[in-house]
mmCIF file of C-alpha atoms and ligand atoms in Angstrom:
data_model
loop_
_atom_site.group_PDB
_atom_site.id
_atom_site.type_symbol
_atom_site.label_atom_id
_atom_site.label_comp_id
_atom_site.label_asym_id
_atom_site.label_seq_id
_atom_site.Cartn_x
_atom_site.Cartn_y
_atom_site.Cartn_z
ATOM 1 C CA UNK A 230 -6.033 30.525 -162.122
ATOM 2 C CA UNK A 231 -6.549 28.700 -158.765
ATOM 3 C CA UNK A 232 -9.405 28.267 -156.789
ATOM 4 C CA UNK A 233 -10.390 27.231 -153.246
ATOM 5 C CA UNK A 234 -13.439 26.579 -150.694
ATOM 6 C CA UNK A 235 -14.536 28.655 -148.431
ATOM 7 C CA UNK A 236 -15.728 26.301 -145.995
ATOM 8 C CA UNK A 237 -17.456 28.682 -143.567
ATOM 9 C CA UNK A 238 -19.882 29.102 -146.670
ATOM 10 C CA UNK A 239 -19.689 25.583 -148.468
ATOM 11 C CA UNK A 240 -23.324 23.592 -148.054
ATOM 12 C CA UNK A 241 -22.238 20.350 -149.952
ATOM 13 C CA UNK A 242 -24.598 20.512 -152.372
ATOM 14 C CA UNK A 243 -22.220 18.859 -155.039
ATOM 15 C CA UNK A 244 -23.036 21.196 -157.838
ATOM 16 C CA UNK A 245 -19.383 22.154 -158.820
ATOM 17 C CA UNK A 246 -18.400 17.900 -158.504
ATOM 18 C CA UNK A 247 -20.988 17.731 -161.456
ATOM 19 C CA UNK A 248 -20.190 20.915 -163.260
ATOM 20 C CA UNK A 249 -16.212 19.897 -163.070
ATOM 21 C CA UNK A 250 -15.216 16.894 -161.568
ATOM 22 C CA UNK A 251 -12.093 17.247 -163.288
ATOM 23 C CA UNK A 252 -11.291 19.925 -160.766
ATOM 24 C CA UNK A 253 -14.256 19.475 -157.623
ATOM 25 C CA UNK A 254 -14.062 16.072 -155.762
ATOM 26 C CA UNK A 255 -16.792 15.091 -153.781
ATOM 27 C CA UNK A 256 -16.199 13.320 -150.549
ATOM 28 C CA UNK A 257 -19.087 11.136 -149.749
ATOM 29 C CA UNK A 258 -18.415 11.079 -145.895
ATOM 30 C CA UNK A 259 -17.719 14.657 -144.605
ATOM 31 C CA UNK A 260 -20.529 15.747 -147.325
ATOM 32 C CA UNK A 261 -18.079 18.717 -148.504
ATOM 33 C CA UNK A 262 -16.470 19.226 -152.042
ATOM 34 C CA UNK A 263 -12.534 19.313 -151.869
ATOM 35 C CA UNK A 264 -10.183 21.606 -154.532
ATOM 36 C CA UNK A 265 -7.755 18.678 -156.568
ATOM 37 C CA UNK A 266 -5.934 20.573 -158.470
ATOM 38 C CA UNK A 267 -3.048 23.567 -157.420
ATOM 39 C CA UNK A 268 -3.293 25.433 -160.455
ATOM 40 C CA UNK A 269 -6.871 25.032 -162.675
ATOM 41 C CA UNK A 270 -5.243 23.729 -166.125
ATOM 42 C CA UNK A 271 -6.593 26.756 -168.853
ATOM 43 C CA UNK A 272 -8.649 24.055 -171.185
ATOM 44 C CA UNK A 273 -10.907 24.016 -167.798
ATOM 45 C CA UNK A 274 -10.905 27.551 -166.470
ATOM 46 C CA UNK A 275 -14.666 28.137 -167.720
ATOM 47 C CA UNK A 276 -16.112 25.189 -166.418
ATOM 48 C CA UNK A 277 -14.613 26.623 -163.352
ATOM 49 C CA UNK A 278 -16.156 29.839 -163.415
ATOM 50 C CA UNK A 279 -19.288 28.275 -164.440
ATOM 51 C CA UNK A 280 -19.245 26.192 -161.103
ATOM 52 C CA UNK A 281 -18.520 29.494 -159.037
ATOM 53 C CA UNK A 282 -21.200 31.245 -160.975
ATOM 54 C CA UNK A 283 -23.555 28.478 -159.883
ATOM 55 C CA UNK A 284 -23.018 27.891 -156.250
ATOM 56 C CA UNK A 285 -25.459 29.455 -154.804
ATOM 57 C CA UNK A 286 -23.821 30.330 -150.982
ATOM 58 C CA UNK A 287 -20.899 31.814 -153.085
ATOM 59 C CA UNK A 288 -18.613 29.309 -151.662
ATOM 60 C CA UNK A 289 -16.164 29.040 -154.575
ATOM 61 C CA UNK A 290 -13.419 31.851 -154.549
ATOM 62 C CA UNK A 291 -11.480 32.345 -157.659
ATOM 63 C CA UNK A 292 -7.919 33.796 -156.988
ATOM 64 C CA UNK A 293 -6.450 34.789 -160.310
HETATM 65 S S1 SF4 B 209 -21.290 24.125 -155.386
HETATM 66 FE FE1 SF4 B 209 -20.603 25.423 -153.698
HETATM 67 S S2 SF4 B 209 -21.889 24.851 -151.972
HETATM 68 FE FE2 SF4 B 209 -22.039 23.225 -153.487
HETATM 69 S S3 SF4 B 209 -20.496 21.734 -152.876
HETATM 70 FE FE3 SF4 B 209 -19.556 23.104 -154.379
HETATM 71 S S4 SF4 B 209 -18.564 24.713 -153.150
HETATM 72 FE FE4 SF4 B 209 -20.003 23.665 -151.817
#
């Protein structure tokens, strides 16, 4: 699974930093949350999901 930002949508809210921070990275100064990983590793695909589920502008896109 990967996933990515869609930045036109993003409102740095920080929720998917909390949900997975394994995954989300928060950066402090441009207020935005940035992808770290390439490929989400399986033993945190539903945190993942859970993160997109939660964010509420829809910002998270899940490309399988
Ligand atoms: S939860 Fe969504 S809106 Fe909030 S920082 Fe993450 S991607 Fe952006």
């Amino acid at each position: 699974m990967k996933v990515r930002i869609d930045y036109d949508l993003c409102m740095g809210d920080r929720n998917c930093n909390k949900v997975c921070p394994e995954v989300f990275e928060y950066d402090e100064d441009q207020m935005i949350s940035r992808v770290l990983v390439d490929e989400v590793p399986e033993h945190l695909e539903k945190l993942v999901l859970k993160a997109a589920d939660e964010c509420a502008p829809k910002a998270i896109v899940i490309e399988e």
